[in-house]
Amino acid sequence: MAHLENMRYRKQPGTAAVYEDATVISGMSPTTPGTPVTAVEDMMGENMEPRSDLGYSYGKKDLNYADYSAAGAAPHQSSDRSLRLTISKNQWLTLGLITLFAAYIRLWRLSNPANVVFDEVHFGKFAGKYLNSTYFFDVHPPLAKMMFAAAGKLAGYDGVFDFKSIGLDYISAGVPYVGMRLMPALLGLAMVPISYITLAAFGHAADACALGALVVALENALLTQSRLILLDAALIFFTGATVMCWALFFTQAHRPFSNRWWTYLLLTGINMGNALSCKWVGLFLVATIGVWTLKDLWEKLGDLSITPTQYAKHFMARGFALIVVPLTVYLFWFQIHFSVLHKSGDGNAFMSPEFQNTLDGVSLGHTPRDIYYGSRIRIRHAATNAGYLHSHLSNYESGSKQQQVTLYGFRDENNYWMITRTEAAEQRVQNSTDPTALQQIKDGDIVRLMHYKTHRRLHSHDVRPPVTTNDYQNEVSGYGWEGFKGDSNDHWRVQILEGDSRVPESKEKLMAIHSRFRLIHVGQRCALFSNRKKLPKWAHEQVEVTCMKSAKFPKTLWRIETNINSQIPADAPLAEYKRPGLVAKVLEATAVMWRVNNGLTKSHPYESRPHTWPWMRRGMSFWGKENRGIYLLGTPILWWLSFVAISAFAGIQVVMFLRDRRGICDRLMGVRERYADTVGFFFIGWVLHWIPFFIMGRQLFIHHYLPALWLAIMGFIGTLDLFTRRISRRVRQVLMIGLLLVTIRMYFQYSHIAYGTAWSREGCQSSKWLKSWDYDCKRYPSMHGTVTTTAVDVPQPTTVMPSIGGSPA
């Protein structure tokens, strides 16, 4: 394979200074097929000597990144693109000083405010649940929440304070909140050296690495988010750690399968698993590393110096470290999560009865297996786990105004129904020789269900439900009175759809727990149905139950959990819920998290959509009190320039691709390959951390952009470094120092809403570069002495867990 070497043209006396790159293919003659000869011959004489009329001489020189790079990078070879990371003592000293400077910025006044801020409402409360071992449900994986619980435990938090609402006072309640906030603050601080080492490992210059670390330390949105009991600091930390280890892994490409090679590869997988275990945004990180792994393996496939056996080893090593290891880490943290949360709690109602049966304090126990006429039963909705078929002495305020039938998420006496025969069938039994004999219910039987406490029968008719008013849905009500024989609208046909493979006859005979069945209304030909839609307050916000025509199976499936019948023999077979193993519990928890996450569609005063994030159209209010407030807003210069740099990468790649197709081979100031390998990685990461949000229908906020922001900043610094290497050192330093000074200026300007410190109204108003930045300036005193106490913004926490089953009647 020909070795490409860069040509540097040097200025001759009396000529203008122009710098360009050309390419010479060493070891090949100018007439070798495929060699772009014309561009070289235009600047050479017949004997391949420099043309004096151009005013330039040239000399062969490899573009040695060691002249520019903190990593001391040697020119890479083959498909490995190997960089040799050698950070000098002076660079380590510089990094240490930058980290100390960042520690002052990130930890200053961590105790302010001494109140519950934004989603500390949720994640502080969850820390208490861990300390009390009480099971709860959240839409995010457990690692970051467990880290807060550990920090709280070390700081002396007893799990009693409930973090009920924004603004609650920590000091009067004796909550060691500073210790809990210290954990994310330290993780945010760690992003400063991580940024430096990442840039160095990608082969960037020492001054660019220092600049990247400094601007990350000073970025206001990253600073604000890392000072509070919020999950994003942990997510961003593990994202940064993954990218850093991935970059370090490539510095060992010249020593495949060495100890360091394996260490960095395994650490990449571990940190990727940790990121995924904090928030599912970690899936975008998995995709980023996955794309780059496929790119790397594709290049190795074309490297003839790598044997098929060696290629198979590379493939399997990456498969193990980047697939098996992250999944193992994800399962490990869930195992810890389930082990700690072993007591029954308010999260039970989200989970299946099998899952609940693994919790202390939940006694589902055994129940007689076979269902007979005359049994008192409790029926659970199988698809949603939203609760039990329920009724109570309250009527609908619309439709038939008959007694309400709902789903209720908790066990009580109003969940019991008696399953009986139709009037005609009952008459036949009474005329038989043994009217008291037990008769088991089978698939296809027509039954009636009578509410045990109110003696109303389960009833449906051609009347629209109170919430779901579609023509194909009918109201379900409780109808009748004690002594009333009922009518044909009380008739339901049992249709068993699923049985338990351990009990084959459960597909033909109705059995508690084992049989999953539908109830088909005989007259209306609709199926008893529920889909988690809530009824109004007059129905205690319990879940609506309807009778739906042509309904899909999942949400019309029911099963019997409790079976009581005094005539059943004591030695009759029993049924009980099977206890799931770890993998089954994780799969169920993941499925429920996915469903609830997608259901978080209610509006929020500070929600925003992804297309507004890169240019920071709007931030969000976290907390406000008197003349102070916290508002999540980034450093404008970094957000805007990083977006420009990342967008420019895409544009440049398109232009170069088109020019390549025309036979014009651009060297891009000698950094084309390095630009594609370094900034290209950050571009892919940014795209995969931003674009997926466009297809999400749930609530979204600007803090969801922060992992993509960090990747964009790294890409921006890399772009600045590569494209200023060929200009004079003084101009390069002016550009970098200028960027740093502007960043520092903006840090001070917006620090008031990051730290929640005092400000003036005039200073606040002058800082609003965009009218859409809606932080409240009226709360601050005027320099002229006037004060307005009316606050415009009202901080609200996000929704992480909807209520299930409503309140009792």
mmCIF file with all atom_site columns, N, CA and C in Angstrom, residues 217-273:
data_model
loop_
_atom_site.group_PDB
_atom_site.id
_atom_site.type_symbol
_atom_site.label_atom_id
_atom_site.label_alt_id
_atom_site.label_comp_id
_atom_site.label_asym_id
_atom_site.label_entity_id
_atom_site.label_seq_id
_atom_site.pdbx_PDB_ins_code
_atom_site.Cartn_x
_atom_site.Cartn_y
_atom_site.Cartn_z
_atom_site.occupancy
_atom_site.B_iso_or_equiv
_atom_site.pdbx_formal_charge
_atom_site.auth_seq_id
_atom_site.auth_comp_id
_atom_site.auth_asym_id
_atom_site.auth_atom_id
_atom_site.pdbx_PDB_model_num
ATOM 1   N N  . ALA A 1 217 ? -15.566 23.806 32.162 1.00 0.00 ? 217 ALA A N  1
ATOM 2   C CA . ALA A 1 217 ? -15.687 24.240 33.555 1.00 0.00 ? 217 ALA A CA 1
ATOM 3   C C  . ALA A 1 217 ? -16.576 25.462 33.695 1.00 0.00 ? 217 ALA A C  1
ATOM 4   N N  . LEU A 1 218 ? -16.540 26.354 32.703 1.00 0.00 ? 218 LEU A N  1
ATOM 5   C CA . LEU A 1 218 ? -17.248 27.632 32.787 1.00 0.00 ? 218 LEU A CA 1
ATOM 6   C C  . LEU A 1 218 ? -18.642 27.593 32.173 1.00 0.00 ? 218 LEU A C  1
ATOM 7   N N  . GLU A 1 219 ? -19.018 26.508 31.511 1.00 0.00 ? 219 GLU A N  1
ATOM 8   C CA . GLU A 1 219 ? -20.308 26.456 30.820 1.00 0.00 ? 219 GLU A CA 1
ATOM 9   C C  . GLU A 1 219 ? -21.450 26.464 31.845 1.00 0.00 ? 219 GLU A C  1
ATOM 10  N N  . ASN A 1 220 ? -22.341 27.429 31.736 1.00 0.00 ? 220 ASN A N  1
ATOM 11  C CA . ASN A 1 220 ? -23.326 27.679 32.788 1.00 0.00 ? 220 ASN A CA 1
ATOM 12  C C  . ASN A 1 220 ? -24.372 26.577 32.927 1.00 0.00 ? 220 ASN A C  1
ATOM 13  N N  . ALA A 1 221 ? -24.840 26.009 31.821 1.00 0.00 ? 221 ALA A N  1
ATOM 14  C CA . ALA A 1 221 ? -25.867 24.971 31.931 1.00 0.00 ? 221 ALA A CA 1
ATOM 15  C C  . ALA A 1 221 ? -25.301 23.714 32.593 1.00 0.00 ? 221 ALA A C  1
ATOM 16  N N  . LEU A 1 222 ? -24.095 23.299 32.202 1.00 0.00 ? 222 LEU A N  1
ATOM 17  C CA . LEU A 1 222 ? -23.466 22.143 32.831 1.00 0.00 ? 222 LEU A CA 1
ATOM 18  C C  . LEU A 1 222 ? -23.215 22.412 34.304 1.00 0.00 ? 222 LEU A C  1
ATOM 19  N N  . LEU A 1 223 ? -22.828 23.642 34.624 1.00 0.00 ? 223 LEU A N  1
ATOM 20  C CA . LEU A 1 223 ? -22.594 24.025 36.011 1.00 0.00 ? 223 LEU A CA 1
ATOM 21  C C  . LEU A 1 223 ? -23.886 23.943 36.816 1.00 0.00 ? 223 LEU A C  1
ATOM 22  N N  . THR A 1 224 ? -24.962 24.532 36.306 1.00 0.00 ? 224 THR A N  1
ATOM 23  C CA . THR A 1 224 ? -26.236 24.561 37.029 1.00 0.00 ? 224 THR A CA 1
ATOM 24  C C  . THR A 1 224 ? -26.759 23.160 37.282 1.00 0.00 ? 224 THR A C  1
ATOM 25  N N  . GLN A 1 225 ? -26.728 22.325 36.254 1.00 0.00 ? 225 GLN A N  1
ATOM 26  C CA . GLN A 1 225 ? -27.302 20.991 36.369 1.00 0.00 ? 225 GLN A CA 1
ATOM 27  C C  . GLN A 1 225 ? -26.521 20.118 37.334 1.00 0.00 ? 225 GLN A C  1
ATOM 28  N N  . SER A 1 226 ? -25.226 20.372 37.483 1.00 0.00 ? 226 SER A N  1
ATOM 29  C CA . SER A 1 226 ? -24.396 19.511 38.328 1.00 0.00 ? 226 SER A CA 1
ATOM 30  C C  . SER A 1 226 ? -24.379 19.933 39.793 1.00 0.00 ? 226 SER A C  1
ATOM 31  N N  . ARG A 1 227 ? -25.079 20.996 40.143 1.00 0.00 ? 227 ARG A N  1
ATOM 32  C CA . ARG A 1 227 ? -25.070 21.475 41.533 1.00 0.00 ? 227 ARG A CA 1
ATOM 33  C C  . ARG A 1 227 ? -26.309 21.044 42.306 1.00 0.00 ? 227 ARG A C  1
ATOM 34  N N  . LEU A 1 228 ? -27.155 20.239 41.699 1.00 0.00 ? 228 LEU A N  1
ATOM 35  C CA . LEU A 1 228 ? -28.428 19.888 42.310 1.00 0.00 ? 228 LEU A CA 1
ATOM 36  C C  . LEU A 1 228 ? -28.620 18.370 42.296 1.00 0.00 ? 228 LEU A C  1
ATOM 37  N N  . ILE A 1 229 ? -29.603 17.905 43.050 1.00 0.00 ? 229 ILE A N  1
ATOM 38  C CA . ILE A 1 229 ? -29.864 16.469 43.150 1.00 0.00 ? 229 ILE A CA 1
ATOM 39  C C  . ILE A 1 229 ? -30.667 16.053 41.918 1.00 0.00 ? 229 ILE A C  1
ATOM 40  N N  . LEU A 1 230 ? -29.976 15.978 40.793 1.00 0.00 ? 230 LEU A N  1
ATOM 41  C CA . LEU A 1 230 ? -30.573 15.667 39.507 1.00 0.00 ? 230 LEU A CA 1
ATOM 42  C C  . LEU A 1 230 ? -29.731 14.586 38.815 1.00 0.00 ? 230 LEU A C  1
ATOM 43  N N  . LEU A 1 231 ? -30.339 13.841 37.918 1.00 0.00 ? 231 LEU A N  1
ATOM 44  C CA . LEU A 1 231 ? -29.687 12.677 37.323 1.00 0.00 ? 231 LEU A CA 1
ATOM 45  C C  . LEU A 1 231 ? -28.679 13.012 36.237 1.00 0.00 ? 231 LEU A C  1
ATOM 46  N N  . ASP A 1 232 ? -28.808 14.183 35.624 1.00 0.00 ? 232 ASP A N  1
ATOM 47  C CA . ASP A 1 232 ? -28.027 14.448 34.414 1.00 0.00 ? 232 ASP A CA 1
ATOM 48  C C  . ASP A 1 232 ? -26.526 14.512 34.662 1.00 0.00 ? 232 ASP A C  1
ATOM 49  N N  . ALA A 1 233 ? -26.115 14.936 35.854 1.00 0.00 ? 233 ALA A N  1
ATOM 50  C CA . ALA A 1 233 ? -24.677 15.003 36.129 1.00 0.00 ? 233 ALA A CA 1
ATOM 51  C C  . ALA A 1 233 ? -24.044 13.621 36.027 1.00 0.00 ? 233 ALA A C  1
ATOM 52  N N  . ALA A 1 234 ? -24.720 12.614 36.577 1.00 0.00 ? 234 ALA A N  1
ATOM 53  C CA . ALA A 1 234 ? -24.191 11.244 36.496 1.00 0.00 ? 234 ALA A CA 1
ATOM 54  C C  . ALA A 1 234 ? -24.196 10.753 35.056 1.00 0.00 ? 234 ALA A C  1
ATOM 55  N N  . LEU A 1 235 ? -25.272 11.036 34.333 1.00 0.00 ? 235 LEU A N  1
ATOM 56  C CA . LEU A 1 235 ? -25.344 10.626 32.928 1.00 0.00 ? 235 LEU A CA 1
ATOM 57  C C  . LEU A 1 235 ? -24.213 11.239 32.117 1.00 0.00 ? 235 LEU A C  1
ATOM 58  N N  . ILE A 1 236 ? -23.991 12.550 32.259 1.00 0.00 ? 236 ILE A N  1
ATOM 59  C CA . ILE A 1 236 ? -22.958 13.230 31.486 1.00 0.00 ? 236 ILE A CA 1
ATOM 60  C C  . ILE A 1 236 ? -21.572 12.736 31.894 1.00 0.00 ? 236 ILE A C  1
ATOM 61  N N  . PHE A 1 237 ? -21.381 12.475 33.192 1.00 0.00 ? 237 PHE A N  1
ATOM 62  C CA . PHE A 1 237 ? -20.092 11.959 33.656 1.00 0.00 ? 237 PHE A CA 1
ATOM 63  C C  . PHE A 1 237 ? -19.773 10.623 32.998 1.00 0.00 ? 237 PHE A C  1
ATOM 64  N N  . PHE A 1 238 ? -20.716 9.691  33.020 1.00 0.00 ? 238 PHE A N  1
ATOM 65  C CA . PHE A 1 238 ? -20.447 8.378  32.441 1.00 0.00 ? 238 PHE A CA 1
ATOM 66  C C  . PHE A 1 238 ? -20.351 8.460  30.913 1.00 0.00 ? 238 PHE A C  1
ATOM 67  N N  . THR A 1 239 ? -21.072 9.402  30.316 1.00 0.00 ? 239 THR A N  1
ATOM 68  C CA . THR A 1 239 ? -20.914 9.627  28.875 1.00 0.00 ? 239 THR A CA 1
ATOM 69  C C  . THR A 1 239 ? -19.499 10.087 28.575 1.00 0.00 ? 239 THR A C  1
ATOM 70  N N  . GLY A 1 240 ? -19.027 11.075 29.336 1.00 0.00 ? 240 GLY A N  1
ATOM 71  C CA . GLY A 1 240 ? -17.659 11.572 29.143 1.00 0.00 ? 240 GLY A CA 1
ATOM 72  C C  . GLY A 1 240 ? -16.617 10.508 29.412 1.00 0.00 ? 240 GLY A C  1
ATOM 73  N N  . ALA A 1 241 ? -16.827 9.721  30.479 1.00 0.00 ? 241 ALA A N  1
ATOM 74  C CA . ALA A 1 241 ? -15.869 8.668  30.805 1.00 0.00 ? 241 ALA A CA 1
ATOM 75  C C  . ALA A 1 241 ? -15.814 7.616  29.704 1.00 0.00 ? 241 ALA A C  1
ATOM 76  N N  . THR A 1 242 ? -16.968 7.310  29.110 1.00 0.00 ? 242 THR A N  1
ATOM 77  C CA . THR A 1 242 ? -17.003 6.342  28.010 1.00 0.00 ? 242 THR A CA 1
ATOM 78  C C  . THR A 1 242 ? -16.216 6.852  26.809 1.00 0.00 ? 242 THR A C  1
ATOM 79  N N  . VAL A 1 243 ? -16.473 8.103  26.429 1.00 0.00 ? 243 VAL A N  1
ATOM 80  C CA . VAL A 1 243 ? -15.780 8.676  25.270 1.00 0.00 ? 243 VAL A CA 1
ATOM 81  C C  . VAL A 1 243 ? -14.281 8.766  25.540 1.00 0.00 ? 243 VAL A C  1
ATOM 82  N N  . MET A 1 244 ? -13.893 9.157  26.750 1.00 0.00 ? 244 MET A N  1
ATOM 83  C CA . MET A 1 244 ? -12.474 9.245  27.091 1.00 0.00 ? 244 MET A CA 1
ATOM 84  C C  . MET A 1 244 ? -11.805 7.872  26.978 1.00 0.00 ? 244 MET A C  1
ATOM 85  N N  . CYS A 1 245 ? -12.429 6.847  27.549 1.00 0.00 ? 245 CYS A N  1
ATOM 86  C CA . CYS A 1 245 ? -11.841 5.505  27.490 1.00 0.00 ? 245 CYS A CA 1
ATOM 87  C C  . CYS A 1 245 ? -11.791 4.984  26.055 1.00 0.00 ? 245 CYS A C  1
ATOM 88  N N  . TRP A 1 246 ? -12.806 5.334  25.264 1.00 0.00 ? 246 TRP A N  1
ATOM 89  C CA . TRP A 1 246 ? -12.826 4.936  23.855 1.00 0.00 ? 246 TRP A CA 1
ATOM 90  C C  . TRP A 1 246 ? -11.669 5.593  23.102 1.00 0.00 ? 246 TRP A C  1
ATOM 91  N N  . ALA A 1 247 ? -11.420 6.875  23.367 1.00 0.00 ? 247 ALA A N  1
ATOM 92  C CA . ALA A 1 247 ? -10.295 7.560  22.728 1.00 0.00 ? 247 ALA A CA 1
ATOM 93  C C  . ALA A 1 247 ? -8.965  6.969  23.189 1.00 0.00 ? 247 ALA A C  1
ATOM 94  N N  . LEU A 1 248 ? -8.857  6.659  24.479 1.00 0.00 ? 248 LEU A N  1
ATOM 95  C CA . LEU A 1 248 ? -7.632  6.051  24.995 1.00 0.00 ? 248 LEU A CA 1
ATOM 96  C C  . LEU A 1 248 ? -7.422  4.655  24.406 1.00 0.00 ? 248 LEU A C  1
ATOM 97  N N  . PHE A 1 249 ? -8.511  3.960  24.169 1.00 0.00 ? 249 PHE A N  1
ATOM 98  C CA . PHE A 1 249 ? -8.410  2.639  23.537 1.00 0.00 ? 249 PHE A CA 1
ATOM 99  C C  . PHE A 1 249 ? -7.721  2.735  22.185 1.00 0.00 ? 249 PHE A C  1
ATOM 100 N N  . PHE A 1 250 ? -8.025  3.763  21.412 1.00 0.00 ? 250 PHE A N  1
ATOM 101 C CA . PHE A 1 250 ? -7.411  3.900  20.093 1.00 0.00 ? 250 PHE A CA 1
ATOM 102 C C  . PHE A 1 250 ? -5.947  4.323  20.178 1.00 0.00 ? 250 PHE A C  1
ATOM 103 N N  . THR A 1 251 ? -5.521  4.866  21.319 1.00 0.00 ? 251 THR A N  1
ATOM 104 C CA . THR A 1 251 ? -4.088  5.157  21.457 1.00 0.00 ? 251 THR A CA 1
ATOM 105 C C  . THR A 1 251 ? -3.278  3.870  21.603 1.00 0.00 ? 251 THR A C  1
ATOM 106 N N  . GLN A 1 252 ? -3.964  2.760  21.869 1.00 0.00 ? 252 GLN A N  1
ATOM 107 C CA . GLN A 1 252 ? -3.294  1.470  22.010 1.00 0.00 ? 252 GLN A CA 1
ATOM 108 C C  . GLN A 1 252 ? -3.490  0.582  20.778 1.00 0.00 ? 252 GLN A C  1
ATOM 109 N N  . ALA A 1 253 ? -3.945  1.187  19.681 1.00 0.00 ? 253 ALA A N  1
ATOM 110 C CA . ALA A 1 253 ? -4.235  0.389  18.486 1.00 0.00 ? 253 ALA A CA 1
ATOM 111 C C  . ALA A 1 253 ? -2.981  -0.269 17.925 1.00 0.00 ? 253 ALA A C  1
ATOM 112 N N  . HIS A 1 254 ? -1.809  0.287  18.210 1.00 0.00 ? 254 HIS A N  1
ATOM 113 C CA . HIS A 1 254 ? -0.571  -0.313 17.725 1.00 0.00 ? 254 HIS A CA 1
ATOM 114 C C  . HIS A 1 254 ? -0.159  -1.510 18.575 1.00 0.00 ? 254 HIS A C  1
ATOM 115 N N  . ARG A 1 255 ? -0.884  -1.718 19.715 1.00 0.00 ? 255 ARG A N  1
ATOM 116 C CA . ARG A 1 255 ? -0.578  -2.851 20.598 1.00 0.00 ? 255 ARG A CA 1
ATOM 117 C C  . ARG A 1 255 ? -1.863  -3.621 20.886 1.00 0.00 ? 255 ARG A C  1
ATOM 118 N N  . PRO A 1 256 ? -2.504  -4.194 19.874 1.00 0.00 ? 256 PRO A N  1
ATOM 119 C CA . PRO A 1 256 ? -3.779  -4.866 20.101 1.00 0.00 ? 256 PRO A CA 1
ATOM 120 C C  . PRO A 1 256 ? -3.649  -6.034 21.067 1.00 0.00 ? 256 PRO A C  1
ATOM 121 N N  . PHE A 1 257 ? -4.650  -6.166 21.929 1.00 0.00 ? 257 PHE A N  1
ATOM 122 C CA . PHE A 1 257 ? -4.789  -7.247 22.904 1.00 0.00 ? 257 PHE A CA 1
ATOM 123 C C  . PHE A 1 257 ? -3.763  -7.163 24.029 1.00 0.00 ? 257 PHE A C  1
ATOM 124 N N  . SER A 1 258 ? -3.095  -6.004 24.144 1.00 0.00 ? 258 SER A N  1
ATOM 125 C CA . SER A 1 258 ? -2.227  -5.793 25.302 1.00 0.00 ? 258 SER A CA 1
ATOM 126 C C  . SER A 1 258 ? -3.085  -5.488 26.526 1.00 0.00 ? 258 SER A C  1
ATOM 127 N N  . ASN A 1 259 ? -2.466  -5.430 27.697 1.00 0.00 ? 259 ASN A N  1
ATOM 128 C CA . ASN A 1 259 ? -3.217  -5.169 28.921 1.00 0.00 ? 259 ASN A CA 1
ATOM 129 C C  . ASN A 1 259 ? -3.917  -3.817 28.869 1.00 0.00 ? 259 ASN A C  1
ATOM 130 N N  . ARG A 1 260 ? -3.207  -2.789 28.410 1.00 0.00 ? 260 ARG A N  1
ATOM 131 C CA . ARG A 1 260 ? -3.835  -1.466 28.332 1.00 0.00 ? 260 ARG A CA 1
ATOM 132 C C  . ARG A 1 260 ? -4.951  -1.438 27.294 1.00 0.00 ? 260 ARG A C  1
ATOM 133 N N  . TRP A 1 261 ? -4.746  -2.106 26.184 1.00 0.00 ? 261 TRP A N  1
ATOM 134 C CA . TRP A 1 261 ? -5.766  -2.192 25.142 1.00 0.00 ? 261 TRP A CA 1
ATOM 135 C C  . TRP A 1 261 ? -7.048  -2.780 25.716 1.00 0.00 ? 261 TRP A C  1
ATOM 136 N N  . TRP A 1 262 ? -6.909  -3.897 26.439 1.00 0.00 ? 262 TRP A N  1
ATOM 137 C CA . TRP A 1 262 ? -8.066  -4.529 27.058 1.00 0.00 ? 262 TRP A CA 1
ATOM 138 C C  . TRP A 1 262 ? -8.673  -3.644 28.146 1.00 0.00 ? 262 TRP A C  1
ATOM 139 N N  . THR A 1 263 ? -7.823  -3.002 28.935 1.00 0.00 ? 263 THR A N  1
ATOM 140 C CA . THR A 1 263 ? -8.318  -2.155 30.030 1.00 0.00 ? 263 THR A CA 1
ATOM 141 C C  . THR A 1 263 ? -9.210  -1.041 29.501 1.00 0.00 ? 263 THR A C  1
ATOM 142 N N  . TYR A 1 264 ? -8.724  -0.331 28.488 1.00 0.00 ? 264 TYR A N  1
ATOM 143 C CA . TYR A 1 264 ? -9.512  0.789  27.956 1.00 0.00 ? 264 TYR A CA 1
ATOM 144 C C  . TYR A 1 264 ? -10.786 0.303  27.257 1.00 0.00 ? 264 TYR A C  1
ATOM 145 N N  . LEU A 1 265 ? -10.683 -0.840 26.579 1.00 0.00 ? 265 LEU A N  1
ATOM 146 C CA . LEU A 1 265 ? -11.867 -1.365 25.901 1.00 0.00 ? 265 LEU A CA 1
ATOM 147 C C  . LEU A 1 265 ? -12.923 -1.797 26.920 1.00 0.00 ? 265 LEU A C  1
ATOM 148 N N  . LEU A 1 266 ? -12.511 -2.498 27.978 1.00 0.00 ? 266 LEU A N  1
ATOM 149 C CA . LEU A 1 266 ? -13.454 -2.933 29.008 1.00 0.00 ? 266 LEU A CA 1
ATOM 150 C C  . LEU A 1 266 ? -14.026 -1.752 29.783 1.00 0.00 ? 266 LEU A C  1
ATOM 151 N N  . LEU A 1 267 ? -13.193 -0.747 30.056 1.00 0.00 ? 267 LEU A N  1
ATOM 152 C CA . LEU A 1 267 ? -13.692 0.450  30.750 1.00 0.00 ? 267 LEU A CA 1
ATOM 153 C C  . LEU A 1 267 ? -14.712 1.195  29.892 1.00 0.00 ? 267 LEU A C  1
ATOM 154 N N  . THR A 1 268 ? -14.505 1.162  28.574 1.00 0.00 ? 268 THR A N  1
ATOM 155 C CA . THR A 1 268 ? -15.508 1.751  27.686 1.00 0.00 ? 268 THR A CA 1
ATOM 156 C C  . THR A 1 268 ? -16.847 1.055  27.866 1.00 0.00 ? 268 THR A C  1
ATOM 157 N N  . GLY A 1 269 ? -16.843 -0.268 27.862 1.00 0.00 ? 269 GLY A N  1
ATOM 158 C CA . GLY A 1 269 ? -18.081 -1.025 28.027 1.00 0.00 ? 269 GLY A CA 1
ATOM 159 C C  . GLY A 1 269 ? -18.710 -0.825 29.391 1.00 0.00 ? 269 GLY A C  1
ATOM 160 N N  . ILE A 1 270 ? -17.885 -0.792 30.442 1.00 0.00 ? 270 ILE A N  1
ATOM 161 C CA . ILE A 1 270 ? -18.412 -0.603 31.809 1.00 0.00 ? 270 ILE A CA 1
ATOM 162 C C  . ILE A 1 270 ? -19.070 0.757  31.953 1.00 0.00 ? 270 ILE A C  1
ATOM 163 N N  . ASN A 1 271 ? -18.377 1.801  31.494 1.00 0.00 ? 271 ASN A N  1
ATOM 164 C CA . ASN A 1 271 ? -18.945 3.147  31.622 1.00 0.00 ? 271 ASN A CA 1
ATOM 165 C C  . ASN A 1 271 ? -20.164 3.332  30.730 1.00 0.00 ? 271 ASN A C  1
ATOM 166 N N  . MET A 1 272 ? -20.174 2.666  29.587 1.00 0.00 ? 272 MET A N  1
ATOM 167 C CA . MET A 1 272 ? -21.349 2.711  28.727 1.00 0.00 ? 272 MET A CA 1
ATOM 168 C C  . MET A 1 272 ? -22.536 2.062  29.433 1.00 0.00 ? 272 MET A C  1
ATOM 169 N N  . GLY A 1 273 ? -22.299 0.937  30.106 1.00 0.00 ? 273 GLY A N  1
ATOM 170 C CA . GLY A 1 273 ? -23.351 0.307  30.894 1.00 0.00 ? 273 GLY A CA 1
ATOM 171 C C  . GLY A 1 273 ? -23.818 1.183  32.032 1.00 0.00 ? 273 GLY A C  1
#
